[in-house]
Amino acid sequence: QQQVKQSPQSLIVQKGGISIINCAYENTAFDYFPWYQQFPGKGPALLIAIRPDVSEKKEGRFTISFNKSAKQFSLHIMDSQPGDSATYFCAAGSGGSEKLVFGKGTKLTVNP
Amino acid sequence: DTEVTQTPKHLVMGMTNKKSLKCEQHMGHRAMYWYKQKAKKPPELMFVYSYEKLSINESVPSRFSPECPNSSLLNLHLHALQPEDSALYLCASSLKDKYTDTQYFGPGTRLTVL
């Protein structure tokens, strides 16, 4: 019940295309859903996060869509660029807990 | 300033050595974390300090010893490590408000145990 299932494991997109990464969870106590971007040899950097009181959050080219009834959330990267090539981790947490449950990650490659 | 700093960037140590990793933040965050990350895997939580007290130990072997000297500093003391402990060690911090709050990660220390 503590798992967050992330798919796909890897994704190849052409420059200018849309990248979509999906995550699903079981624990209904989760109320915080961040996405992290990690470049090789670097620490994860917070990209965007959402709470279940909204169904969508947009920051620049990055959008989180959240479906509470389906217990799913997804990251959309519009106009994908080669500089977006990185590993993306979704995560989930619940109020008062210091633990984040991470998905297994998606390696995104954006071809020029 | 949303920066967590970690030193050293790289560390190579033998199995009999004693070394320490250091983490620092000046964001006024009251929770600090140590994670271990193996290649192509998500970060794996090791320890959490909340208000300078150890609140979570994820059953980490005693060869890893955390220390939180003050609210801005976090150390990880290493002793008698095994080659399988080679990994990227990440520090993170968060504000620790009433919600599940954002964790900010440092750049990590790449540890190699020979």
Coordinates of C-alpha atoms in Angstrom, one line a residue:
Chain A
Q1 CA 0.0 0.0 0.0
Q2 CA 3.0 2.2 0.4
Q3 CA 4.1 1.9 -3.2
V4 CA 4.0 4.4 -5.9
K5 CA 4.1 2.8 -9.3
Q6 CA 5.7 4.9 -12.0
S7 CA 5.7 4.3 -15.8
P8 CA 7.2 4.2 -18.2
Q9 CA 10.7 3.2 -17.1
S10 CA 12.2 5.0 -20.0
L11 CA 10.9 7.4 -22.6
I12 CA 12.3 8.8 -25.8
V13 CA 10.7 11.9 -27.3
Q14 CA 11.6 14.2 -30.2
K15 CA 12.4 17.9 -29.5
G16 CA 9.2 19.8 -29.4
G17 CA 7.1 16.8 -28.4
I18 CA 5.1 16.1 -25.3
S19 CA 6.5 13.9 -22.6
I20 CA 4.1 12.1 -20.3
I21 CA 5.0 10.2 -17.2
N22 CA 2.4 8.5 -15.0
C23 CA 2.3 7.5 -11.4
A24 CA -0.3 5.5 -9.4
Y25 CA -0.7 5.0 -5.7
E26 CA -2.9 3.0 -3.3
N27 CA -2.6 4.8 0.0
T28 CA -5.5 7.3 0.3
A29 CA -3.7 9.0 3.1
F30 CA -1.2 10.5 0.7
D31 CA -1.9 14.2 0.3
Y32 CA 1.3 15.6 -1.3
F33 CA 2.7 14.6 -4.6
P34 CA 6.0 16.2 -5.8
W35 CA 8.0 15.5 -8.9
Y36 CA 11.8 15.6 -8.9
Q37 CA 14.2 16.0 -11.8
Q38 CA 17.6 14.5 -11.5
F39 CA 20.6 14.9 -13.8
P40 CA 23.4 12.3 -13.7
G41 CA 25.7 12.8 -10.7
K42 CA 23.4 15.5 -9.2
G43 CA 20.9 15.6 -6.4
P44 CA 17.1 15.5 -7.2
A45 CA 15.6 19.0 -7.7
L46 CA 12.0 19.7 -7.0
L47 CA 10.2 20.4 -10.3
I48 CA 6.6 20.8 -9.3
A49 CA 4.2 19.5 -6.6
I50 CA 0.5 19.2 -6.1
R51 CA -2.0 18.6 -3.3
P52 CA -5.3 16.7 -3.9
D53 CA -7.5 19.9 -3.6
V54 CA -6.6 20.8 -7.2
S55 CA -6.8 18.6 -10.4
E56 CA -4.1 20.4 -12.3
K57 CA -1.1 22.6 -11.7
K58 CA 1.0 24.3 -14.3
E59 CA 4.5 25.8 -14.1
G60 CA 5.9 26.9 -17.4
R61 CA 6.2 23.9 -19.7
F62 CA 5.5 21.5 -16.8
T63 CA 2.0 20.4 -15.8
I64 CA 0.8 17.9 -13.1
S65 CA -2.6 16.3 -13.7
F66 CA -4.1 14.7 -10.6
N67 CA -7.0 12.2 -10.6
K68 CA -8.1 11.6 -7.0
S69 CA -10.7 9.0 -7.8
A70 CA -8.3 7.0 -9.9
K71 CA -5.4 7.6 -7.5
Q72 CA -3.2 8.6 -10.3
F73 CA -1.1 11.6 -11.2
S74 CA 1.0 12.5 -14.2
L75 CA 3.7 14.9 -15.4
H76 CA 3.4 16.5 -18.8
I77 CA 6.3 18.3 -20.3
M78 CA 5.3 20.4 -23.2
D79 CA 7.6 21.4 -26.0
S80 CA 10.2 19.0 -24.7
Q81 CA 13.8 20.1 -25.1
P82 CA 17.1 18.2 -25.1
G83 CA 18.0 19.9 -21.8
D84 CA 15.0 18.1 -20.2
S85 CA 16.8 14.8 -20.7
A86 CA 17.1 13.5 -17.1
T87 CA 15.5 11.0 -14.7
Y88 CA 12.2 12.0 -13.2
F89 CA 10.9 10.7 -9.9
C90 CA 7.3 11.0 -8.7
A91 CA 6.8 10.8 -5.0
A92 CA 4.0 10.8 -2.4
G93 CA 3.7 11.8 1.2
S94 CA 1.1 12.2 3.9
G95 CA 0.5 15.0 6.3
G96 CA 2.7 14.9 9.4
S97 CA 5.0 12.2 8.0
E98 CA 8.6 12.9 7.1
K99 CA 8.7 10.1 4.7
L100 CA 8.3 10.4 0.9
V101 CA 7.5 7.3 -1.1
F102 CA 9.3 7.5 -4.4
G103 CA 8.4 5.9 -7.7
K104 CA 11.2 3.9 -9.4
G105 CA 12.0 6.7 -11.9
T106 CA 11.7 7.4 -15.6
K107 CA 14.7 8.1 -17.8
L108 CA 13.6 10.7 -20.3
T109 CA 15.7 11.3 -23.5
V110 CA 14.7 14.2 -25.8
N111 CA 16.3 13.8 -29.2
P112 CA 17.3 17.0 -31.1
Chain B
D1 CA 18.2 30.8 -0.9
T2 CA 17.0 27.2 -1.3
E3 CA 20.5 25.6 -1.2
V4 CA 21.7 22.5 0.6
T5 CA 25.4 22.1 0.5
Q6 CA 27.3 18.8 0.9
T7 CA 31.0 18.1 1.3
P8 CA 33.0 16.4 0.0
K9 CA 31.7 15.9 -3.5
H10 CA 33.6 12.7 -3.9
L11 CA 35.1 10.3 -1.3
V12 CA 37.1 7.2 -1.7
M13 CA 37.7 5.1 1.4
G14 CA 39.0 1.7 2.4
M15 CA 37.0 -0.7 4.5
T16 CA 39.0 0.2 7.7
N17 CA 38.8 3.9 7.3
K18 CA 36.7 6.4 9.3
K19 CA 35.3 9.4 7.4
S20 CA 32.5 11.9 7.7
L21 CA 30.1 13.5 5.3
K22 CA 28.8 17.0 6.0
C23 CA 25.6 18.7 5.1
E24 CA 24.6 22.3 5.7
Q25 CA 21.5 24.5 5.1
H26 CA 20.7 28.1 6.0
M27 CA 17.1 28.1 5.1
G28 CA 15.8 27.8 8.7
H29 CA 14.6 24.3 8.0
R30 CA 14.0 22.2 11.0
A31 CA 14.1 18.7 9.5
M32 CA 17.2 17.2 7.8
Y33 CA 17.5 13.9 6.0
W34 CA 20.1 11.4 4.8
Y35 CA 19.3 9.3 1.8
K36 CA 21.4 6.7 -0.1
Q37 CA 21.0 6.4 -3.8
K38 CA 22.3 3.5 -6.0
A39 CA 22.5 3.9 -9.7
K40 CA 19.2 3.9 -11.6
K41 CA 17.3 3.7 -8.3
P42 CA 15.2 6.2 -6.3
P43 CA 16.7 7.8 -3.2
E44 CA 16.4 5.5 -0.1
L45 CA 15.7 7.1 3.2
M46 CA 18.3 6.4 5.9
F47 CA 17.8 8.9 8.8
V48 CA 15.6 11.9 9.7
Y49 CA 16.4 14.6 12.2
S50 CA 13.5 16.7 13.3
Y51 CA 14.3 19.8 15.5
E52 CA 17.8 18.3 16.0
K53 CA 16.5 15.0 17.4
L54 CA 16.7 11.7 15.5
S55 CA 13.1 10.9 14.5
I56 CA 13.6 8.2 11.9
N57 CA 16.2 5.5 11.6
E58 CA 15.3 3.1 8.7
S59 CA 17.2 0.2 10.3
V60 CA 20.5 1.4 9.0
P61 CA 23.6 -0.6 9.9
S62 CA 25.6 0.9 12.8
R63 CA 28.6 1.5 10.6
F64 CA 26.6 4.6 9.6
S65 CA 26.3 7.1 12.5
P66 CA 24.4 10.4 12.0
E67 CA 24.9 13.5 14.0
C68 CA 23.0 16.8 14.1
P69 CA 25.2 19.4 16.0
N70 CA 22.7 22.2 15.4
S71 CA 19.7 23.1 13.2
S72 CA 21.9 24.0 10.2
L73 CA 24.3 21.1 10.2
L74 CA 24.1 17.3 9.6
N75 CA 26.9 14.9 9.6
L76 CA 27.1 11.2 8.6
H77 CA 30.0 9.4 10.2
L78 CA 31.2 6.3 8.3
H79 CA 33.3 3.4 9.8
A80 CA 34.1 0.0 8.5
L81 CA 32.1 0.3 5.4
Q82 CA 31.6 -2.4 2.8
P83 CA 32.0 -2.1 -0.9
E84 CA 28.2 -2.4 -1.3
D85 CA 27.9 0.8 0.6
S86 CA 29.3 2.6 -2.4
A87 CA 26.6 5.0 -3.6
L88 CA 25.5 8.7 -3.9
Y89 CA 24.7 10.0 -0.4
L90 CA 22.1 12.7 -0.5
C91 CA 21.2 15.2 2.2
A92 CA 17.9 17.0 2.2
S93 CA 16.1 19.5 4.4
S94 CA 12.5 20.7 4.8
L95 CA 10.8 23.4 6.7
K96 CA 8.8 21.0 8.9
D97 CA 5.5 22.9 8.9
K98 CA 2.1 21.3 9.6
Y99 CA 1.8 19.9 6.0
T100 CA 3.9 17.3 4.3
D101 CA 6.5 19.8 3.2
T102 CA 8.9 20.1 0.4
Q103 CA 12.3 18.4 0.7
Y104 CA 15.2 20.2 -0.9
F105 CA 18.1 18.0 -1.8
G106 CA 21.8 18.7 -1.9
P107 CA 24.1 17.7 -4.8
G108 CA 25.3 14.6 -3.0
T109 CA 28.6 12.9 -2.1
R110 CA 29.7 10.2 -4.4
L111 CA 31.2 7.5 -2.0
T112 CA 33.4 4.7 -3.2
V113 CA 34.4 2.0 -0.8
L114 CA 37.4 -0.1 -1.8

